[in-house]
Structure formats: structure tokens, C-alpha cells
GROMACS .gro file of C-alpha atoms in nm:
model
  375
    1MET     CA    1   7.747  28.805  20.688
    2PHE     CA    2   7.775  28.475  20.872
    3GLY     CA    3   8.138  28.588  20.953
    4LEU     CA    4   7.991  28.831  21.202
    5PHE     CA    5   7.847  28.573  21.421
    6ARG     CA    6   8.169  28.345  21.412
    7LYS     CA    7   8.343  28.301  21.733
    8THR     CA    8   8.655  28.493  21.781
    9LYS     CA    9   8.971  28.280  21.741
   10ALA     CA   10   9.288  28.375  21.959
   11VAL     CA   11   9.631  28.264  21.813
   12LYS     CA   12   9.985  28.339  21.845
   13VAL     CA   13  10.173  28.461  21.525
   14ARG     CA   14  10.528  28.476  21.449
   15GLY     CA   15  10.763  28.547  21.139
   16VAL     CA   16  11.000  28.314  20.963
   17SER     CA   17  11.304  28.477  21.084
   18ASP     CA   18  11.185  28.609  21.415
   19SER     CA   19  11.088  28.420  21.724
   20ARG     CA   20  10.900  28.683  21.883
   21LYS     CA   21  10.517  28.593  21.907
   22TYR     CA   22  10.217  28.816  21.892
   23GLY     CA   23   9.857  28.749  22.023
   24VAL     CA   24   9.608  28.804  21.744
   25ALA     CA   25   9.231  28.753  21.777
   26ALA     CA   26   9.011  28.736  21.457
   27ARG     CA   27   8.683  28.592  21.337
   28SER     CA   28   8.809  28.485  20.981
   29LEU     CA   29   9.130  28.393  20.814
   30LYS     CA   30   9.138  28.699  20.602
   31GLU     CA   31   9.110  28.938  20.924
   32LEU     CA   32   9.380  28.727  21.092
   33THR     CA   33   9.614  28.769  20.812
   34ARG     CA   34   9.558  29.135  20.788
   35LYS     CA   35   9.613  29.189  21.149
   36ALA     CA   36   9.933  28.960  21.151
   37CYS     CA   37  10.068  29.161  20.861
   38GLN     CA   38  10.021  29.475  21.057
   39TYR     CA   39  10.207  29.353  21.360
   40LEU     CA   40  10.496  29.197  21.157
   41ARG     CA   41  10.504  29.476  20.900
   42VAL     CA   42  10.463  29.233  20.611
   43PRO     CA   43  10.265  29.316  20.286
   44VAL     CA   44   9.925  29.171  20.275
   45SER     CA   45   9.958  29.067  19.914
   46GLY     CA   46  10.069  28.717  19.888
   47ALA     CA   47  10.090  28.669  20.254
   48GLN     CA   48   9.975  28.327  20.417
   49LEU     CA   49   9.957  28.167  20.746
   50CYS     CA   50  10.078  27.802  20.833
   51LEU     CA   51  10.107  27.584  21.130
   52SER     CA   52  10.451  27.629  21.310
   53SER     CA   53  10.456  27.259  21.385
   54ASP     CA   54  10.473  27.121  21.033
   55GLY     CA   55  10.427  27.409  20.781
   56THR     CA   56  10.056  27.312  20.688
   57LEU     CA   57   9.893  27.612  20.524
   58VAL     CA   58   9.581  27.748  20.698
   59THR     CA   59   9.268  27.776  20.473
   60GLU     CA   60   8.940  27.947  20.530
   61GLU     CA   61   8.769  27.618  20.580
   62GLY     CA   62   9.028  27.499  20.841
   63PHE     CA   63   9.032  27.823  21.029
   64GLY     CA   64   8.751  27.730  21.249
   65SER     CA   65   8.914  27.394  21.362
   66LEU     CA   66   9.227  27.573  21.487
   67PRO     CA   67   9.300  27.499  21.846
   68GLU     CA   68   9.298  27.804  22.087
   69HIS     CA   69   9.621  27.987  22.114
   70CYS     CA   70   9.803  27.767  21.857
   71GLU     CA   71  10.114  27.894  21.703
   72LEU     CA   72  10.109  28.014  21.347
   73VAL     CA   73  10.389  28.136  21.116
   74LEU     CA   74  10.331  28.425  20.878
   75LEU     CA   75  10.474  28.380  20.535
   76SER     CA   76  10.531  28.659  20.292
   77GLN     CA   77  10.538  28.601  19.921
   78GLY     CA   78  10.807  28.341  19.817
   79GLN     CA   79  10.870  28.225  20.182
   80SER     CA   80  10.826  27.866  20.299
   81TRP     CA   81  10.819  27.700  20.641
   82LYS     CA   82  10.898  27.324  20.713
   83GLY     CA   83  10.830  27.312  21.091
   84VAL     CA   84  11.122  27.178  21.296
   85VAL     CA   85  11.347  27.176  21.009
   86SER     CA   86  11.321  27.543  20.940
   87GLU     CA   87  11.349  27.622  21.318
   88LEU     CA   88  11.677  27.431  21.320
   89GLU     CA   89  11.805  27.602  21.016
   90ARG     CA   90  11.713  27.941  21.187
   91LEU     CA   91  11.897  27.837  21.501
   92LEU     CA   92  12.211  27.724  21.320
   93SER     CA   93  12.232  28.044  21.126
   94THR     CA   94  12.544  28.256  21.213
   95ASP     CA   95  12.363  28.523  21.390
   96LEU     CA   96  12.216  28.283  21.636
   97ARG     CA   97  12.497  28.032  21.679
   98LEU     CA   98  12.653  28.211  21.996
   99GLN     CA   99  12.324  28.210  22.159
  100LEU     CA  100  12.266  27.843  22.084
  101VAL     CA  101  12.614  27.759  22.217
  102GLU     CA  102  12.530  27.925  22.540
  103ALA     CA  103  12.187  27.755  22.567
  104VAL     CA  104  12.359  27.404  22.518
  105ARG     CA  105  12.626  27.479  22.779
  106SER     CA  106  12.344  27.585  23.025
  107LEU     CA  107  12.169  27.242  22.960
  108LEU     CA  108  12.493  27.064  23.020
  109SER     CA  109  12.513  27.211  23.372
  110ASP     CA  110  12.192  27.007  23.473
  111PRO     CA  111  12.224  26.643  23.541
  112PRO     CA  112  12.083  26.493  23.230
  113SER     CA  113  12.071  26.130  23.109
  114PRO     CA  114  12.385  25.985  22.952
  115GLN     CA  115  12.210  25.980  22.615
  116ARG     CA  116  12.109  26.337  22.639
  117HIS     CA  117  12.434  26.447  22.773
  118LYS     CA  118  12.616  26.290  22.478
  119LEU     CA  119  12.374  26.450  22.222
  120LEU     CA  120  12.437  26.790  22.393
  121ARG     CA  121  12.818  26.739  22.391
  122ASP     CA  122  12.825  26.640  22.024
  123MET     CA  123  12.611  26.955  21.950
  124LEU     CA  124  12.846  27.175  22.143
  125ARG     CA  125  13.159  27.032  21.968
  126ASN     CA  126  13.014  27.107  21.625
  127LEU     CA  127  12.857  27.449  21.731
  128ASP     CA  128  13.170  27.566  21.907
  129ASP     CA  129  13.351  27.609  21.573
  130THR     CA  130  13.674  27.808  21.549
  131SER     CA  131  13.757  27.700  21.192
  132GLU     CA  132  13.768  28.059  21.060
  133LYS     CA  133  14.070  28.110  21.282
  134GLU     CA  134  14.406  28.016  21.129
  135THR     CA  135  14.699  28.120  21.341
  136ARG     CA  136  14.828  28.018  21.677
  137ASP     CA  137  14.772  28.353  21.831
  138GLN     CA  138  14.417  28.345  21.718
  139ASP     CA  139  14.322  28.006  21.857
  140LEU     CA  140  14.564  27.899  22.133
  141GLN     CA  141  14.339  27.607  22.257
  142TRP     CA  142  14.355  27.438  21.903
  143PHE     CA  143  14.733  27.423  21.922
  144THR     CA  144  14.751  27.260  22.264
  145GLY     CA  145  15.003  26.979  22.245
  146VAL     CA  146  15.130  27.089  21.901
  147ASP     CA  147  15.501  27.163  21.847
  148SER     CA  148  15.569  27.540  21.871
  149ARG     CA  149  15.724  27.545  21.522
  150PHE     CA  150  15.376  27.533  21.372
  151LYS     CA  151  15.226  27.878  21.361
  152THR     CA  152  14.921  27.804  21.145
  153LYS     CA  153  14.669  27.513  21.142
  154SER     CA  154  14.728  27.452  20.765
  155SER     CA  155  15.099  27.410  20.818
  156TYR     CA  156  15.035  27.140  21.092
  157MET     CA  157  14.777  26.961  20.893
  158ARG     CA  158  15.011  26.960  20.588
  159PHE     CA  159  15.278  26.812  20.821
  160ASN     CA  160  15.033  26.550  20.956
  161CYS     CA  161  14.950  26.426  20.594
  162GLU     CA  162  15.326  26.430  20.505
  163ALA     CA  163  15.414  26.205  20.823
  164ARG     CA  164  15.141  25.944  20.698
  165ILE     CA  165  15.292  25.937  20.350
  166ARG     CA  166  15.647  25.900  20.475
  167SER     CA  167  15.550  25.613  20.695
  168TYR     CA  168  15.459  25.421  20.369
  169MET     CA  169  15.800  25.501  20.239
  170LYS     CA  170  15.943  25.344  20.539
  171GLU     CA  171  15.745  25.035  20.506
  172ALA     CA  172  15.864  25.005  20.147
  173SER     CA  173  16.220  25.032  20.269
  174ARG     CA  174  16.175  24.731  20.498
  175SER     CA  175  16.054  24.518  20.226
  176ILE     CA  176  16.395  24.414  20.096
  177GLU     CA  177  16.439  24.027  20.165
  178GLN     CA  178  16.716  23.904  19.966
  179ALA     CA  179  17.060  24.050  19.932
  180LYS     CA  180  17.089  23.974  19.569
  181ILE     CA  181  16.796  24.235  19.487
  182ARG     CA  182  16.884  24.485  19.745
  183ALA     CA  183  17.106  24.708  19.514
  184GLU     CA  184  16.826  24.735  19.242
  185PHE     CA  185  16.556  24.769  19.509
  186GLU     CA  186  16.745  25.068  19.679
  187LYS     CA  187  16.776  25.221  19.328
  188THR     CA  188  16.382  25.210  19.305
  189LEU     CA  189  16.333  25.340  19.656
  190GLN     CA  190  16.569  25.636  19.581
  191THR     CA  191  16.362  25.717  19.263
  192LEU     CA  192  16.035  25.691  19.460
  193CYS     CA  193  16.186  25.920  19.741
  194HIS     CA  194  16.284  26.174  19.476
  195MET     CA  195  15.935  26.169  19.329
  196LEU     CA  196  15.795  26.228  19.674
  197LYS     CA  197  16.015  26.524  19.753
  198GLU     CA  198  15.915  26.697  19.424
  199ASP     CA  199  15.553  26.641  19.520
  200GLN     CA  200  15.623  26.764  19.880
  201TYR     CA  201  15.506  26.428  20.018
  202ASN     CA  202  15.157  26.512  19.899
  203GLY     CA  203  15.095  26.715  20.206
  204ALA     CA  204  14.863  26.921  20.007
  205TYR     CA  205  14.575  26.661  20.068
  206PHE     CA  206  14.509  26.787  20.418
  207ASP     CA  207  14.599  27.168  20.359
  208ARG     CA  208  14.281  27.374  20.321
  209THR     CA  209  14.492  27.670  20.175
  210GLU     CA  210  14.592  27.455  19.876
  211GLU     CA  211  14.409  27.459  19.526
  212GLU     CA  212  14.082  27.283  19.514
  213GLN     CA  213  14.215  27.001  19.286
  214SER     CA  214  14.495  26.937  19.519
  215ARG     CA  215  14.334  26.909  19.854
  216LEU     CA  216  14.072  26.647  20.014
  217CYS     CA  217  13.892  26.906  20.209
  218THR     CA  218  13.689  27.226  20.150
  219ALA     CA  219  13.819  27.570  20.180
  220GLU     CA  220  13.668  27.573  20.537
  221GLY     CA  221  13.842  27.245  20.624
  222TRP     CA  222  13.568  26.997  20.603
  223PHE     CA  223  13.674  26.629  20.518
  224THR     CA  224  13.409  26.389  20.391
  225CYS     CA  225  13.456  26.004  20.430
  226GLN     CA  226  13.507  25.849  20.075
  227GLY     CA  227  13.364  25.509  20.186
  228SER     CA  228  13.534  25.161  20.224
  229PHE     CA  229  13.757  25.034  19.961
  230ASP     CA  230  13.472  24.839  19.784
  231GLU     CA  231  13.203  25.120  19.798
  232ALA     CA  232  13.188  25.439  19.587
  233LEU     CA  233  13.045  25.648  19.869
  234CYS     CA  234  13.018  25.654  20.238
  235GLN     CA  235  12.683  25.511  20.337
  236SER     CA  236  12.691  25.681  20.683
  237LEU     CA  237  12.792  26.021  20.543
  238HIS     CA  238  13.083  26.082  20.782
  239SER     CA  239  13.237  26.420  20.794
  240ILE     CA  240  13.474  26.620  21.007
  241ASN     CA  241  13.652  26.949  21.031
  242PRO     CA  242  13.977  26.916  21.219
  243TYR     CA  243  14.027  27.284  21.171
  244SER     CA  244  13.723  27.355  21.397
  245SER     CA  245  13.856  27.247  21.735
  246ARG     CA  246  14.121  27.069  21.920
  247GLU     CA  247  13.901  26.778  21.980
  248SER     CA  248  13.806  26.743  21.622
  249ARG     CA  249  14.184  26.755  21.528
  250VAL     CA  250  14.240  26.481  21.766
  251LEU     CA  251  13.963  26.264  21.622
  252PHE     CA  252  14.074  26.309  21.274
  253SER     CA  253  14.377  26.119  21.368
  254THR     CA  254  14.164  25.802  21.368
  255TRP     CA  255  14.078  25.862  21.016
  256ASN     CA  256  14.283  25.644  20.763
  257LEU     CA  257  14.427  25.695  20.422
  258ASP     CA  258  14.329  25.340  20.317
  259HIS     CA  259  14.506  25.168  20.012
  260ARG     CA  260  14.234  25.001  19.794
  261ILE     CA  261  14.499  24.769  19.653
  262GLU     CA  262  14.662  24.684  19.966
  263LYS     CA  263  15.027  24.797  20.044
  264LYS     CA  264  15.144  24.494  20.255
  265ARG     CA  265  14.945  24.209  20.089
  266SER     CA  266  14.993  24.319  19.720
  267ILE     CA  267  15.190  24.643  19.624
  268LEU     CA  268  15.520  24.576  19.820
  269PRO     CA  269  15.522  24.194  19.750
  270THR     CA  270  15.471  24.268  19.383
  271LEU     CA  271  15.740  24.531  19.378
  272VAL     CA  272  15.987  24.281  19.530
  273HIS     CA  273  15.881  24.002  19.291
  274CYS     CA  274  15.942  24.245  18.992
  275HIS     CA  275  16.301  24.307  19.116
  276LYS     CA  276  16.367  23.941  19.096
  277LYS     CA  277  16.280  23.941  18.722
  278CYS     CA  278  16.436  24.261  18.598
  279SER     CA  279  16.623  24.565  18.711
  280THR     CA  280  16.483  24.902  18.814
  281SER     CA  281  16.498  25.032  18.451
  282GLY     CA  282  16.237  24.777  18.351
  283ILE     CA  283  15.986  24.840  18.632
  284SER     CA  284  15.712  25.097  18.602
  285VAL     CA  285  15.810  25.302  18.897
  286ASP     CA  286  15.539  25.570  18.815
  287TYR     CA  287  15.278  25.293  18.855
  288PHE     CA  288  15.407  25.184  19.200
  289TYR     CA  289  15.431  25.551  19.303
  290ARG     CA  290  15.072  25.604  19.217
  291LEU     CA  291  14.950  25.301  19.405
  292LEU     CA  292  15.168  25.379  19.726
  293PHE     CA  293  15.141  25.758  19.767
  294THR     CA  294  14.854  25.922  19.574
  295ARG     CA  295  14.480  25.941  19.554
  296HIS     CA  296  14.490  25.709  19.249
  297ASN     CA  297  14.480  25.429  19.516
  298LEU     CA  298  14.423  25.604  19.851
  299LYS     CA  299  14.091  25.674  19.995
  300LEU     CA  300  14.036  25.887  20.311
  301VAL     CA  301  13.788  25.691  20.543
  302HIS     CA  302  13.629  25.718  20.891
  303ILE     CA  303  13.756  25.444  21.117
  304ALA     CA  304  13.410  25.278  21.105
  305CYS     CA  305  13.447  25.238  20.731
  306HIS     CA  306  13.805  25.106  20.743
  307LYS     CA  307  13.768  24.750  20.649
  308LYS     CA  308  14.081  24.566  20.779
  309GLY     CA  309  14.028  24.236  20.614
  310ALA     CA  310  14.180  24.129  20.292
  311HIS     CA  311  14.070  24.342  19.998
  312ASN     CA  312  14.163  24.074  19.733
  313LEU     CA  313  14.269  24.344  19.488
  314GLN     CA  314  14.596  24.287  19.287
  315CYS     CA  315  14.823  24.500  19.089
  316ASP     CA  316  14.763  24.520  18.726
  317PRO     CA  317  15.006  24.269  18.555
  318GLY     CA  318  15.018  24.477  18.241
  319LYS     CA  319  15.128  24.794  18.423
  320VAL     CA  320  15.396  24.683  18.662
  321TYR     CA  321  15.668  24.660  18.392
  322LYS     CA  322  15.758  24.933  18.150
  323GLY     CA  323  15.581  24.847  17.819
  324GLY     CA  324  15.367  24.574  18.003
  325ARG     CA  325  15.581  24.292  17.815
  326GLN     CA  326  15.626  24.059  18.106
  327LYS     CA  327  15.381  23.855  18.328
  328LEU     CA  328  15.429  23.851  18.697
  329GLY     CA  329  15.532  23.495  18.679
  330GLY     CA  330  15.826  23.590  18.480
  331ALA     CA  331  15.743  23.469  18.117
  332LYS     CA  332  15.721  23.736  17.855
  333GLU     CA  333  15.408  23.815  17.689
  334PRO     CA  334  15.369  23.834  17.331
  335ALA     CA  335  15.448  24.172  17.193
  336ARG     CA  336  15.133  24.375  17.114
  337GLY     CA  337  15.049  24.469  16.757
  338ARG     CA  338  15.043  24.295  16.435
  339ALA     CA  339  15.160  23.940  16.405
  340LYS     CA  340  15.487  23.914  16.229
  341GLU     CA  341  15.440  23.781  15.878
  342PRO     CA  342  15.682  23.526  15.718
  343ALA     CA  343  15.946  23.665  15.504
  344LYS     CA  344  15.843  23.689  15.119
  345GLY     CA  345  16.055  23.512  14.861
  346ARG     CA  346  16.140  23.166  14.733
  347ALA     CA  347  16.124  22.898  15.003
  348LYS     CA  348  16.458  22.765  15.102
  349GLU     CA  349  16.523  22.419  14.943
  350PRO     CA  350  16.681  22.146  15.146
  351ALA     CA  351  17.061  22.113  15.082
  352LYS     CA  352  17.129  21.845  14.825
  353GLY     CA  353  17.351  21.547  14.889
  354ARG     CA  354  17.365  21.257  15.124
  355ALA     CA  355  17.133  21.297  15.433
  356LYS     CA  356  17.324  21.324  15.746
  357GLU     CA  357  17.305  20.996  15.957
  358PRO     CA  358  17.227  21.023  16.327
  359ALA     CA  359  17.534  20.975  16.546
  360LYS     CA  360  17.566  20.617  16.672
  361GLY     CA  361  17.541  20.556  17.039
  362ARG     CA  362  17.312  20.650  17.316
  363ALA     CA  363  17.033  20.912  17.207
  364LYS     CA  364  17.098  21.247  17.340
  365GLU     CA  365  16.844  21.345  17.604
  366PRO     CA  366  16.677  21.683  17.587
  367VAL     CA  367  16.808  21.968  17.807
  368ARG     CA  368  16.550  21.987  18.091
  369GLY     CA  369  16.657  22.330  18.202
  370LYS     CA  370  16.560  22.493  17.867
  371ARG     CA  371  16.240  22.318  17.855
  372ARG     CA  372  16.151  22.438  18.197
  373ARG     CA  373  16.206  22.788  18.095
  374LEU     CA  374  15.971  22.758  17.806
  375GLN     CA  375  15.685  22.634  18.014
   0.00000   0.00000   0.00000
């Protein structure tokens, strides 16, 4: 009865997936909900109204305090609204992406502040996505500056990864310092090169057409920073899709495949040192291959997450040699397993007869060379 004397409240109502707004006047929340459902063709059962700004549900008690002409969102059963977050999700949907791109471009034509200009440029770069296009004919702009022999984005990205891996091989070949180990070192390099060829220089890491377990990106081409060498994850959540635009492709060249155990400070010096102690046949080439050329030791990182200082991580001394029997210093480690027991049987008696007298003259000095080796 008292509802008949309430003041009429005029508001604007819209749906979750529709930006069109309808003016509705009502004296109660029940009446407002019923009229809004008629306009938006939503079943009354389970329908609710909430504030467009933050998603707060409107109650019968709060209806009277609603500002005039405020904006409400009608929720059907099972729907939700989170204010600006939901609005952004709607704008970023596939159906509205082209409209949003055009809107951002029109804003860029105005003379905005540098901060606003950068925000709009970054937004446009991410929205103007052509990652679904793969061939040169489909996306000529993406291939600007790319050699004509590459006909697809994936083939170029694979080549890009192979080129990085090849550069590590070239650095290894320049690590030969002494002539006496050159021959054995070159044998190791030939073995590493053969392994790389069999794995196609691990170019699959950047190729989105490869199997999921082989690549570092999603099927769409998104790469995520794996964080610096001493972190499990990237704290800044860096990500990039070099398949999406020419600009993103160029920016991706600043990302690094970073060696956790460093190539120049640890891996290559250790490999050279091992050749001074034994031949190629005694070195665990597989271990060094994993450290130099595979994800076992490589992390894809954004340039801001690439720490160029010393990592202070060393090769595992138990893995650099086959069987892990030698230390990096050269002395052999004791063989692993059960200690050798003394031979069973009667103890050998000393030989009978006159004890041998020591030779006369100056006492023989110990051989220093043998003692140095035993240290």
C-alpha cells in the first residue's frame, strides 16, 4: 500500500552483453525488474539488477536511495557483473575487437599527453592482432624485412631459434685454447654438431606448429617469460606474441634464451678443462649438450628479467665425465658401490731367512713427482 505513494524512480537499464540502454521509471524494485525484463526480453524468474559501476546488487531497501538516472545492469539467472572488469571483457571479445581498434585509432588522432599516447599505442599493438594469419600472402606487413625464402611465420620463427642455437655452437668452437687438446676438442664439437643436426637445432622451441611438448609457445604463438635464472616464475608476468604483428616480431628479438649455468663462465671452461684430463670418449658429451643447447638449462626471458651478472652456478662434477669417476681437479674419485673386502685365506707369512740389510750410502730420497700426483 505504501508503495503507491513512493516517488517514481527513473533509471537507465542495460544488459550484460548489450551496451544499449533503456530508460525505465518505477516505484519499486519489483516493478523496475519486471519492466526491465520486458525491454530486454529476459525471463523475470531469477532476474536481478545491479549497479553498472561495481556490480553491487540492488535491494528493495536500497532502491529508494538510487540516484536519478543511474545506470543499472539486468542480470538473468546465472549471470554476473564486475563493473569495469566486465566492461573490458565485453570490449575485448572477438565481435567488438575491430570496433575497439577503430576507436583507439580515432583517439590517437587527437593530441593526447605522452602517457596517454603510449597507453593507446600499446593497446592498439595488442588489439591489432593478425596472429591467425600464417602465410606471407595473408599478412604482407608482418614479413616486411624478412627474406623472401620464408613463406610462413612459423618457418621464419623456427629459423630465428636455430640461429640462436647455432651461435652457441660457434662460441664453443672458439673455446680451444691449447694445441695439444685441439684434436680431441674438435671430436667433441663434431659430436655436438651431429646431435644438433639430429634435433634440427631445436628450432621447434619457437615454432607454434610443433607439438606442445616441443615448443615454448601456445598454439596461437604466445610466449611467456620464464623469469630470471634464480626465480621459478616471472614476477612481472611478461608475455608476447611475435606472430601477431611486425612490431611484436621485432620486439621478440630482445628476449633472451638465458643459460642458467652460464655458457662463458662455467660450461665452456669446464669442457676445456675436461679435455686436459681425458679424451672425448671419457667425457659426458650428452651432459654438455643439454647444458648448451636445450631447455634443461635454457630459460626464455624478457630483457628486463635477464640478469647479466655472474650466476655463480657450476657444472655438476659428477656428471661431466662418463661414470662420474673423476673430479674436475683431475684426481679420481673412489668407485661407487661396496668397498672391496680383503681376500680371504691364510695370511702371507714373511719370508724366512736373514733380513735384508739396507743399502749403504746416502738414503734414497722419495720421488717428489709421484707424491704430488697422490695429493
